[in-house]
Short mmCIF file of C-alpha atoms and ligand atoms in Angstrom, two decimals:
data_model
loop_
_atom_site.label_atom_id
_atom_site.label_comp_id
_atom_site.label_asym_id
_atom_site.label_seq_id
_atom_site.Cartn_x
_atom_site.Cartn_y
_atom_site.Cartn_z
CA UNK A 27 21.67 -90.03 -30.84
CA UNK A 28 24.16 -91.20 -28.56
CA UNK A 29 22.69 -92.62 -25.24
CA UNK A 30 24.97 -91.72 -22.50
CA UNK A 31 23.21 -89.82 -20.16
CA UNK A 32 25.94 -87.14 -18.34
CA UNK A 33 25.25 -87.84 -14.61
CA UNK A 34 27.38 -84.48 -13.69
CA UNK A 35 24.60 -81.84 -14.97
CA UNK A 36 21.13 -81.64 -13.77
CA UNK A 37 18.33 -82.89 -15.93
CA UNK A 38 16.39 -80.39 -18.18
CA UNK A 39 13.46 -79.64 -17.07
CA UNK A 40 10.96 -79.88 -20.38
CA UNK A 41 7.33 -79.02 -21.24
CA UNK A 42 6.03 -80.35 -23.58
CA UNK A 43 2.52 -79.66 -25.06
CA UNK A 44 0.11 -82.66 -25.28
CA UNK A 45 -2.89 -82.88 -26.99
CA UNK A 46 -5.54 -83.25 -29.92
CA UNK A 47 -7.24 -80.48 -31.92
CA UNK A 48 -10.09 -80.63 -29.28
CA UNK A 49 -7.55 -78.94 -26.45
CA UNK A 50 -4.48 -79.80 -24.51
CA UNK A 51 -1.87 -78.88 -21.98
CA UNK A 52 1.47 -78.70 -20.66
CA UNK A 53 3.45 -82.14 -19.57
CA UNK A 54 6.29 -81.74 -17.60
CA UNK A 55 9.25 -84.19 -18.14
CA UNK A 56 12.96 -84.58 -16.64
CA UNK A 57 15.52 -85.49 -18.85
CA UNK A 58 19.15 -85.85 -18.50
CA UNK A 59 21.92 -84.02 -20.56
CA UNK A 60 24.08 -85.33 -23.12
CA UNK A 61 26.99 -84.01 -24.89
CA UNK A 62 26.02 -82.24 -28.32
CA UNK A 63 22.14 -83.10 -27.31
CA UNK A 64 19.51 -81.59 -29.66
CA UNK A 65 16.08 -80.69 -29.10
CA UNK A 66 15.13 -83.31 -31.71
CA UNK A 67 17.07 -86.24 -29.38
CA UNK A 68 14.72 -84.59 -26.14
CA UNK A 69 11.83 -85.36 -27.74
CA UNK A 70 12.87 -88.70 -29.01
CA UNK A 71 14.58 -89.83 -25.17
CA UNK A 72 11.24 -88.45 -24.00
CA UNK A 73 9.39 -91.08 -26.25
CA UNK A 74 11.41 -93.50 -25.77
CA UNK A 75 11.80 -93.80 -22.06
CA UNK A 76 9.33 -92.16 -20.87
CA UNK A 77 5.94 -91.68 -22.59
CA UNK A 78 5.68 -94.13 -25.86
CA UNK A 79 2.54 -92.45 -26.92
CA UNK A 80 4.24 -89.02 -27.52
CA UNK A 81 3.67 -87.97 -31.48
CA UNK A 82 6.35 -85.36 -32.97
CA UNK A 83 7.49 -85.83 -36.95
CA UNK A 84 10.81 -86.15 -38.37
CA UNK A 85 12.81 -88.10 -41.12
CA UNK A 86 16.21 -87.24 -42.19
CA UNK A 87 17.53 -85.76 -38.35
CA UNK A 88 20.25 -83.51 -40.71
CA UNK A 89 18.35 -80.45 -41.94
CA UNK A 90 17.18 -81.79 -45.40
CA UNK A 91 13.88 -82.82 -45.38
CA UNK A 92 11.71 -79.96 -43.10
CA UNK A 93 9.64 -81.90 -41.35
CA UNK A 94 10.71 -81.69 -37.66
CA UNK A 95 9.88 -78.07 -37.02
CA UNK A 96 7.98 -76.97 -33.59
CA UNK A 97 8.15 -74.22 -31.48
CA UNK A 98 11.23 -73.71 -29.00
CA UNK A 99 10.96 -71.66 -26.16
CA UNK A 100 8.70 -69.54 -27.94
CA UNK A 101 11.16 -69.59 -31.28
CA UNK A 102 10.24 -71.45 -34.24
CA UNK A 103 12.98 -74.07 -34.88
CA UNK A 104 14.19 -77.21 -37.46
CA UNK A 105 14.69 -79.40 -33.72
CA UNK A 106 17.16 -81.97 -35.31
CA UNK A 107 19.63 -79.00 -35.95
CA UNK A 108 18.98 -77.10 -32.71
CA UNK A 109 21.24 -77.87 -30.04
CA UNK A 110 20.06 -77.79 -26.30
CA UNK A 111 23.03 -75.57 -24.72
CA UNK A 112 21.92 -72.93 -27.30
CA UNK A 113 18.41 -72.52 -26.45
CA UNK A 114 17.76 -73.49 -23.39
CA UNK A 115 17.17 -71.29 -20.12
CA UNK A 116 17.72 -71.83 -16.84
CA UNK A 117 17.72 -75.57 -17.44
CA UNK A 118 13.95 -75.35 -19.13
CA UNK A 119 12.70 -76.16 -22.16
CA UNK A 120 9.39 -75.39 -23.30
CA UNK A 121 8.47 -77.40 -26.80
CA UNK A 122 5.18 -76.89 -28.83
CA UNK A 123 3.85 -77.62 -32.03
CA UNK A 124 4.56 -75.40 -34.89
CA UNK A 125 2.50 -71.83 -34.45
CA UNK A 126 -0.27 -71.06 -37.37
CA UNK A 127 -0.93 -74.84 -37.89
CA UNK A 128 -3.67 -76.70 -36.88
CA UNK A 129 -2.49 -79.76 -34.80
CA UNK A 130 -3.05 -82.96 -35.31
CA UNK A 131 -1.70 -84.70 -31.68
CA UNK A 132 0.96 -83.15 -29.52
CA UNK A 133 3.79 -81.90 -31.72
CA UNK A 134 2.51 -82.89 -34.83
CA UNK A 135 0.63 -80.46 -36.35
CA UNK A 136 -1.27 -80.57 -40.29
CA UNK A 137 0.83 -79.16 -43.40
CA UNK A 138 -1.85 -79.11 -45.40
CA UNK A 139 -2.93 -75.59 -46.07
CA UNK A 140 1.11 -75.10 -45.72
CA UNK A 141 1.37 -77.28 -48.73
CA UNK A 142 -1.92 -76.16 -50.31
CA UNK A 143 -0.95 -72.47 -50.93
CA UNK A 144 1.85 -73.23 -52.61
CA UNK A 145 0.11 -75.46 -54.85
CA UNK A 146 -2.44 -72.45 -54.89
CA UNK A 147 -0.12 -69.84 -56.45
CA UNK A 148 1.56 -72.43 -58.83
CA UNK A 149 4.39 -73.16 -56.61
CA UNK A 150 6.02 -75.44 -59.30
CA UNK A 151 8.00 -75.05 -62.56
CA UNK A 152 6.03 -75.14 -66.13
CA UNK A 153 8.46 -75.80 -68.42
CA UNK A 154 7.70 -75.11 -72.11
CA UNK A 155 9.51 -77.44 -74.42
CA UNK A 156 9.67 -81.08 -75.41
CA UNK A 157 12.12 -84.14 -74.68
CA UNK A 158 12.28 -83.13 -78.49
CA UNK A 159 14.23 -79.80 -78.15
CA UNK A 160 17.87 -79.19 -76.70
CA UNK A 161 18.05 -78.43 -73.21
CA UNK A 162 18.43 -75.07 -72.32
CA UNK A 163 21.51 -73.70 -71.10
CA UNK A 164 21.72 -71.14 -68.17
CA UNK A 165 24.53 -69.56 -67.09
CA UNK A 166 24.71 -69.60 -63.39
CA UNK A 167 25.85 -65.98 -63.71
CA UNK A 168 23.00 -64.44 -64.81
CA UNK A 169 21.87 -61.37 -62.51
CA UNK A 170 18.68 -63.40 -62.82
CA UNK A 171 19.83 -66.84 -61.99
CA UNK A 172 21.79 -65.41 -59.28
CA UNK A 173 18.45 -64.30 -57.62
CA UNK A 174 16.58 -67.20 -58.53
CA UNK A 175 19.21 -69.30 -56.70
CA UNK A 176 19.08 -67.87 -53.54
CA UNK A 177 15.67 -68.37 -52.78
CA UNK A 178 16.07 -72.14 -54.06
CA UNK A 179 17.32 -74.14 -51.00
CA UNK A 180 13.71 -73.88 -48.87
CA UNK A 181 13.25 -77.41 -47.45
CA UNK A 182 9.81 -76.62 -46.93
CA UNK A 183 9.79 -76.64 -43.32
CA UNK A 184 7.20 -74.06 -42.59
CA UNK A 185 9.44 -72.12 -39.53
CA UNK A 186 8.77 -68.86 -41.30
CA UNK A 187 5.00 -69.67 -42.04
CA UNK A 188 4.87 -70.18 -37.98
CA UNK A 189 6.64 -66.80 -37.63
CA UNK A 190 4.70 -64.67 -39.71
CA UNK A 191 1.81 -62.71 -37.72
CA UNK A 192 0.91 -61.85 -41.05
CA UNK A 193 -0.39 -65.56 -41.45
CA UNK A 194 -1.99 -65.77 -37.87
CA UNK A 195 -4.35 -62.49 -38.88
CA UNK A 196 -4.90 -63.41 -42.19
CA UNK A 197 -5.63 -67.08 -42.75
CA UNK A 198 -5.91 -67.01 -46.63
CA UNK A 199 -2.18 -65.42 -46.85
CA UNK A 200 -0.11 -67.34 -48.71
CA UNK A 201 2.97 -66.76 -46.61
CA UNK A 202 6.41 -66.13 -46.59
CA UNK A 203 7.72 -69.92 -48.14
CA UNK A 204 5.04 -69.69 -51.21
CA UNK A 205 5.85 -66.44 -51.97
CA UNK A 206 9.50 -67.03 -51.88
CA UNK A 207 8.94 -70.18 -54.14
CA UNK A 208 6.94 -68.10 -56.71
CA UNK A 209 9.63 -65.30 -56.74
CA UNK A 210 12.26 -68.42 -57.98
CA UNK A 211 10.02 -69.17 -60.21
CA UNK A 212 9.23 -65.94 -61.78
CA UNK A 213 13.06 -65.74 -61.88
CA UNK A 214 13.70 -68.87 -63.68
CA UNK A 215 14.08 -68.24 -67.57
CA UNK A 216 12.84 -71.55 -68.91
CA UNK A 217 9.44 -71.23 -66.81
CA UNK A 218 6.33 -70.77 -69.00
CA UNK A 219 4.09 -69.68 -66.40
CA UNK A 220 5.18 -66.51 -65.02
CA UNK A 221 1.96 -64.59 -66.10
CA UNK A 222 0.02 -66.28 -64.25
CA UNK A 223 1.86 -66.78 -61.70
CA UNK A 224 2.14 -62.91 -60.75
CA UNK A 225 -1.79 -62.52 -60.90
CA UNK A 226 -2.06 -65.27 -58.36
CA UNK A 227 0.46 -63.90 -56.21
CA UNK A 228 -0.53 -60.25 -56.42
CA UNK A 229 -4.14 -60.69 -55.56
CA UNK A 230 -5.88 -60.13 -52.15
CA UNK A 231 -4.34 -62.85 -49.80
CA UNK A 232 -0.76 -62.45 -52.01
CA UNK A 233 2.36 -60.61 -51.25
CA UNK A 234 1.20 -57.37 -50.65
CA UNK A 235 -0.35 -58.27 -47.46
CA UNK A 236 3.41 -58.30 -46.10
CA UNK A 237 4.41 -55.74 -43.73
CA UNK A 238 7.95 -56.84 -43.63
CA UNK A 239 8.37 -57.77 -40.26
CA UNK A 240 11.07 -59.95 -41.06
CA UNK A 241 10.01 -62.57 -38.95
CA UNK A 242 10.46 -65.31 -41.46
CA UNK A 243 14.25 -64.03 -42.60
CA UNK A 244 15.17 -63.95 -38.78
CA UNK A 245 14.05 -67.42 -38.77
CA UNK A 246 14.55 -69.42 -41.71
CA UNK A 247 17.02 -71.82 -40.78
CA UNK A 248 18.65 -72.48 -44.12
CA UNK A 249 18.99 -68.33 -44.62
CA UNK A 250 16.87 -67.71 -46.70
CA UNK A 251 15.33 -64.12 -46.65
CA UNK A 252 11.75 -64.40 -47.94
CA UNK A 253 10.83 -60.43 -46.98
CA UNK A 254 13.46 -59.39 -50.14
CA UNK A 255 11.62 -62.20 -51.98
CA UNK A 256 8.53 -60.88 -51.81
CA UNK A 257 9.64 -57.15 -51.84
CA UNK A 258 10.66 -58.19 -55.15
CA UNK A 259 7.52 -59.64 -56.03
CA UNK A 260 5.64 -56.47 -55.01
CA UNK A 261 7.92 -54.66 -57.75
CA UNK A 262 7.27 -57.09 -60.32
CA UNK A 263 3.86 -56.60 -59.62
CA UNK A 264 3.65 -52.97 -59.83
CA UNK A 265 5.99 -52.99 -63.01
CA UNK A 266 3.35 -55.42 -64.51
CA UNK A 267 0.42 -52.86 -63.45
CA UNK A 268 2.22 -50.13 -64.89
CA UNK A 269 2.65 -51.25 -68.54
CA UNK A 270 -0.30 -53.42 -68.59
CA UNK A 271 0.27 -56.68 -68.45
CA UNK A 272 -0.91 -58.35 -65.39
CA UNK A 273 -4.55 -60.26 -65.86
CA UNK A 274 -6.97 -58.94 -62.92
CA UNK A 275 -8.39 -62.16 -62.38
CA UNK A 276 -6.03 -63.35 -59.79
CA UNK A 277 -7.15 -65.69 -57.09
CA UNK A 278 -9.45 -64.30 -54.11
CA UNK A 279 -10.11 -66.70 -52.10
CA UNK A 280 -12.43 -64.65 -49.75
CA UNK A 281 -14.65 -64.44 -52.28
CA UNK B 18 5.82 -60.07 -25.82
CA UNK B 19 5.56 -63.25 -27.66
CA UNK B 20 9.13 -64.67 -27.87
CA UNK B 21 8.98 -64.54 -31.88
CA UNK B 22 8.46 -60.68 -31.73
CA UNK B 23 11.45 -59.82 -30.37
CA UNK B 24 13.54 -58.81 -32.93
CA UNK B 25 14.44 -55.39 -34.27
CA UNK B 26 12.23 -55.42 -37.05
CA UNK B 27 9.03 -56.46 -35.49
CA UNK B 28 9.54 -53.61 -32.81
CA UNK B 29 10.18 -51.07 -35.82
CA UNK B 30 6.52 -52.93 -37.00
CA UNK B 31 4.77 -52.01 -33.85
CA UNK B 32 6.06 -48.32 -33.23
CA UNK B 33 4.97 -47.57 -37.00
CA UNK B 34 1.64 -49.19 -36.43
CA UNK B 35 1.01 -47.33 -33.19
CA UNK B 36 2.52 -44.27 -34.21
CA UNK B 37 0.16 -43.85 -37.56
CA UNK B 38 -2.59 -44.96 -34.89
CA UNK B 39 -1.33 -42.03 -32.48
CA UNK B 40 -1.49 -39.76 -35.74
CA UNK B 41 -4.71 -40.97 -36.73
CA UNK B 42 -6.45 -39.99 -33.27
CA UNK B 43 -4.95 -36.84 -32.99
CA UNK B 44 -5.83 -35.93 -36.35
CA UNK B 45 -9.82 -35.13 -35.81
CA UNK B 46 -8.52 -32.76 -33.31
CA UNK B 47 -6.15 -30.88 -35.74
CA UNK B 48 -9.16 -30.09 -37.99
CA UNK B 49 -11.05 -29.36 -35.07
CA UNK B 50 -8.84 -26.42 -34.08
CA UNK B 51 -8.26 -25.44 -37.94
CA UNK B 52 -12.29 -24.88 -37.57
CA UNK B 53 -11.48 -22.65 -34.50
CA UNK B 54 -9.04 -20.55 -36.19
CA UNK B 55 -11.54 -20.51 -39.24
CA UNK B 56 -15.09 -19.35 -37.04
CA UNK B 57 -14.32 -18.00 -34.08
CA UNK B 58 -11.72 -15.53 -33.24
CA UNK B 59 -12.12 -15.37 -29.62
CA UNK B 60 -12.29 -19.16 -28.85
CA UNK B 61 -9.07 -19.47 -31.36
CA UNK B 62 -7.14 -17.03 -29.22
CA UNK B 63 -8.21 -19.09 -26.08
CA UNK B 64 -6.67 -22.03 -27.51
CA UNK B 65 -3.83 -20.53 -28.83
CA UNK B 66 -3.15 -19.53 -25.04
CA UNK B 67 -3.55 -23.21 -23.86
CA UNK B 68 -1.30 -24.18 -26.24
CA UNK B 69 1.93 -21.98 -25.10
CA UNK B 70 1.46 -24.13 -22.14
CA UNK B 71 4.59 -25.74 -21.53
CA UNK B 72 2.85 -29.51 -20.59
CA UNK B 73 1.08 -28.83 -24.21
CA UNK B 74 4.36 -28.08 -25.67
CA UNK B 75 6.17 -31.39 -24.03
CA UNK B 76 2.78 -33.11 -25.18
CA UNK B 77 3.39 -31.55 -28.49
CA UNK B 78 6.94 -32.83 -28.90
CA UNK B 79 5.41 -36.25 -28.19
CA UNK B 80 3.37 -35.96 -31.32
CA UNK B 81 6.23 -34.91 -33.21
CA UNK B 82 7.79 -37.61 -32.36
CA UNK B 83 5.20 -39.95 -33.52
CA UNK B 84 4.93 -37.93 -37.05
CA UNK B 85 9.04 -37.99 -37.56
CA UNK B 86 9.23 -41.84 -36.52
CA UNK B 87 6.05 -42.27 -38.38
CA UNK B 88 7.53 -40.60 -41.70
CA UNK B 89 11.29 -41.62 -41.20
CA UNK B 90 9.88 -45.55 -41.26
CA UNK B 91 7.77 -44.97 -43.61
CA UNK B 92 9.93 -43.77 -46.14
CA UNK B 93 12.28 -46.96 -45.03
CA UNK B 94 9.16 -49.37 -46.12
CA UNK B 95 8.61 -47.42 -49.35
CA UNK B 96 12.77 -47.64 -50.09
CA UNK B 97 12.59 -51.35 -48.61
CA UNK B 98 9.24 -51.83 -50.81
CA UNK B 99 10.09 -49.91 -53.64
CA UNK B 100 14.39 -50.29 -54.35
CA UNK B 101 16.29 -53.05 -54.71
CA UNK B 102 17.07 -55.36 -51.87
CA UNK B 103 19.41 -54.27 -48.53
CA UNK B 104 20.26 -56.31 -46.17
CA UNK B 105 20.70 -53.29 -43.70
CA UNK B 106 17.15 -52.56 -42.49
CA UNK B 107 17.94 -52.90 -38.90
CA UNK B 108 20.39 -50.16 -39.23
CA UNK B 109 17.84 -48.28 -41.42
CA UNK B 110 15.11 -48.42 -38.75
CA UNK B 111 17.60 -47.62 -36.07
CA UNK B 112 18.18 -44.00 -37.78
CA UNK B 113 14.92 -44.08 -38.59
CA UNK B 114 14.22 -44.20 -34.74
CA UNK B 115 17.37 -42.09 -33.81
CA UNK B 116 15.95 -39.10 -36.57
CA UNK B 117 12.27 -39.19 -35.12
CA UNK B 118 14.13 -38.41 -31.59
CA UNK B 119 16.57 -35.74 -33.15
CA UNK B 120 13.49 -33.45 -34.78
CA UNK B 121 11.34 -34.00 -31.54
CA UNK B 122 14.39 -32.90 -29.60
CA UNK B 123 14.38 -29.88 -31.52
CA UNK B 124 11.21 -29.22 -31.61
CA UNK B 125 11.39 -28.86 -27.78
CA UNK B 126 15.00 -26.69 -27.62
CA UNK B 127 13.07 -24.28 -30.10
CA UNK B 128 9.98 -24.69 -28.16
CA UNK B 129 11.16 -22.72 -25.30
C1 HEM C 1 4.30 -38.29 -43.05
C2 HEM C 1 4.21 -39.06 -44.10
C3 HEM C 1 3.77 -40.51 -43.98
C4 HEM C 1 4.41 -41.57 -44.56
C5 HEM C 1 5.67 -41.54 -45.43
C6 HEM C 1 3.65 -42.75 -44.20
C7 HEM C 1 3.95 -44.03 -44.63
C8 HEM C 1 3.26 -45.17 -44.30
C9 HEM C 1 3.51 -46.51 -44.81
C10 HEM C 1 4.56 -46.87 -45.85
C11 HEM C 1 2.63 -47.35 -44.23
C12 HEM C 1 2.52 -48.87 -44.48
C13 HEM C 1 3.10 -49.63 -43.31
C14 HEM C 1 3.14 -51.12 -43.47
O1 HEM C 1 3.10 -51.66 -44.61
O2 HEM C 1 3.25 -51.81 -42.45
C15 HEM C 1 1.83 -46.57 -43.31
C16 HEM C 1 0.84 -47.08 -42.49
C17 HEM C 1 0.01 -46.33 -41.68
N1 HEM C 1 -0.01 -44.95 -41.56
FE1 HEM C 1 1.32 -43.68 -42.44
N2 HEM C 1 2.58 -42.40 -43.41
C18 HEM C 1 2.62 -41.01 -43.25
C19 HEM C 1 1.72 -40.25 -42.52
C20 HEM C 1 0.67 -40.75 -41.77
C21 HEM C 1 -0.26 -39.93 -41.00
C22 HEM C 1 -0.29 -38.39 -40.94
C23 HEM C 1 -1.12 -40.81 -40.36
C24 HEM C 1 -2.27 -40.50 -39.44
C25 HEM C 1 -3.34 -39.91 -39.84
C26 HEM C 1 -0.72 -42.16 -40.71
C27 HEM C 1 -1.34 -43.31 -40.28
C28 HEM C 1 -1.00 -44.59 -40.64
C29 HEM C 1 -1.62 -45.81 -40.15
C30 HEM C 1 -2.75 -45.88 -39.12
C31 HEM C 1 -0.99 -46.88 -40.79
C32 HEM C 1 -1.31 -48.38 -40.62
C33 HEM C 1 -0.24 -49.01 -39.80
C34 HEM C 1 -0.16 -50.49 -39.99
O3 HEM C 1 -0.81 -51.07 -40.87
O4 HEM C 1 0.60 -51.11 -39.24
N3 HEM C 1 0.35 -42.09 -41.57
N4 HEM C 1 2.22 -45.24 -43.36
S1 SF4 C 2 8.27 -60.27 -43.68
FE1 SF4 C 2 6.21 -60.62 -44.46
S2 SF4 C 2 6.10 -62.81 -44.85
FE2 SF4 C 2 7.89 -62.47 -43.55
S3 SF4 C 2 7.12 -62.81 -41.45
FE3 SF4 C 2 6.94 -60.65 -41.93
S4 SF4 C 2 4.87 -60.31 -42.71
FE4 SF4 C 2 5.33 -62.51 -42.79
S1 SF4 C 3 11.78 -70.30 -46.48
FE1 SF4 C 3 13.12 -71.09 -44.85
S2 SF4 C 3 11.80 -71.17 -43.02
FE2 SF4 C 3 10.46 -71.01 -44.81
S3 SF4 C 3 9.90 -73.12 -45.31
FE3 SF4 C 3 11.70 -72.56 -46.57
S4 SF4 C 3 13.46 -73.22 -45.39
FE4 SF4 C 3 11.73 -73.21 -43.98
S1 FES C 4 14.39 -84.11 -39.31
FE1 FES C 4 14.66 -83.47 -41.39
S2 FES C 4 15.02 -81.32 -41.13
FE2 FES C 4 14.94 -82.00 -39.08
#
């Protein structure tokens, strides 16, 4: 963050939303413009100079590690990548903590049940062979690697959970970056666990719940287009239905 | 409207929800009137008077509308759904949108 405050622009005004789970409100703060400024580096002067006991998350500051997310302006957004002189509006900011998250103290909000549902419908590779075997070649060609790859790069960031209405109605929906996991997974040759998998994601708070709003595709900021993800998972599932081989026992977790 | 909703595809969202919604509402009335033409001859031909109305025509041209934007989407979320992936579904729910106002438009040139 470079510290050199540019005296010849007027300071942003910023609001920034304080609080605990038991309520909050608005703060206002001034704070001056810098060249190539991000909303990650407001936050941070904010802390810094201003108000010590601000709490906001974030590690790597270069888009990698998903943990600086909040709301911008209304727009869900990774803040270390988001410059100021993009989103800002008549000198104001407005900052929040990530939408469809329960918050923990001012911008920090709880990844848990972010985290949890993706653990819930096996979010992770099974692999099938031993340190014993060869490993397994893939081509990168494949028309099935080729879709497996580009739903890989999700740095788990939770922007298109926040922009999903889908979750905000529904709280047991697994959501747009669990789905799009499982439907790289169910695309991956060498996984074992595809089966089960597609029961867990096709049952009552899985992928059909989607009504394709997009929201998460217009916001993911590594590209990613979880809406064709789970499209695709809705085929799979009624391909599976069709010939039979889906098990109905997949999770409900309202019951 | 929330800041997040603003984009294309949201919008096409809401006009399909509220135009099934619009469809839904007007469709206990539909039946109703079916029953008319079914019982009674005389209240039938009352209606059918109302109806040549012009306002009821314009009104009528609204709910065509709602069942051509209604079907036109629909059939975009069954190809979205249902084929393999396009990354052209603002474009699709922009004809959608641009269809649903063509047929209502005829409906009213034929209309009167
Ligand atoms: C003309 C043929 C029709 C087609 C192709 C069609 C198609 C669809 C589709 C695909 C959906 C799911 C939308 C989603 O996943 O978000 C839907 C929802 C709906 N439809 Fe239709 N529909 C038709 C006629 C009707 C009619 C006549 C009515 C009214 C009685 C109606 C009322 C609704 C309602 C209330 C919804 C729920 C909207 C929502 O969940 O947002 N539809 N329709
Ligand atoms: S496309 Fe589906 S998962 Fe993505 S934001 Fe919309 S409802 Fe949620
Ligand atoms: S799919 Fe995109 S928006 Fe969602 S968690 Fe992954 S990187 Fe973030
Ligand atoms: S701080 Fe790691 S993605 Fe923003």
């Amino acid at each position: 963050m470079s510290d050199s405050p540019d005296s010849t622009k007027v300071p942003i005004a910023v609001r920034v939303w304080r609080g605990t789970p038991a309520g909050g409100a608005f703060e206002a703060f001034e704070v001056p413009q810098q060249s190539s400024q991000t909303i990650l580096d407001v936050v941070t002067w904010i802390q810094r100079h201003l108000d010590a006991s601000l709490s906001y998350r974030f590690a790597c500051r270069v888009g990698m590690c998903g943990s600086c997310a909040m709301m911008v302006n209304g727009i869900p957004r990774w803040t270390c990548r988001t410059h100021v002189n993009k989103v800002m509006r008549d000198n104001r900011l407005t900052i929040e903590p990530l939408r469809n998250l329960p918050v923990i103290k001012d911008l920090a909000c709880d990844m848990s049940e972010f985290f949890d549902k993706w653990k819930d419908s096996k979010g992770y590779f099974q692999g099938s062979t031993t340190r014993h075997e060869s490993v397994s070649t893939l081509s990168p060609n494949s028309p099935q690697r080729r879709v497996a790859d580009a739903a890989t790069e999700c740095i788990n960031c939770a922007i298109c959970y926040a922009s999903c209405d889908v979750v905000n109605w529904n709280r047991d929906y697994l959501g747009p970056a669990a789905l799009n996991r499982a439907w790289s997974l169910q695309n991956d040759e060498r996984d074992s666990a595809s089966r089960e998998r597609l029961s867990l994601v096709a049952g009552d708070a899985g992928c059909h719940q989607c009504h394709s709003q997009q929201g998460c595709a217009t916001y993911c900021p590594n590209e990613l287009n979880p809406t064709a993800s789970i499209a695709g998972l809705k085929r799979m599932v009624a391909r599976a239905y069709v010939r039979g081989n889906i098990d109905r026992d997949g999770r409900k977790r309202n019951a | 409207m929330k800041a997040h909703r603003r984009q294309p595809l949201y919008l096409a969202f809401l006009l399909h929800r509220l135009s099934g919604l619009g469809l839904a509402l007007f469709l206990p009335f539909h039946f109703y009137v079916l029953a008319l033409a079914l019982e009674s001859n005389a209240e039938f031909d009352q209606f059918l008077h109302w109806s040549a109305s012009p306002l009821v025509k314009f009104a009528e041209s609204g709910l065509v509308f709602l069942l051509a934007i209604h079907l036109f989407g629909g059939l975009r979320l069954l190809v979205l759904e249902n084929l393999p992936w396009s990354d052209a579904h603002k474009n699709y729910a922009a004809m959608a949108l641009a269809g649903g106002f063509f047929v209502a438009c005829g409906f009213l040139l034929r209309a009167f």
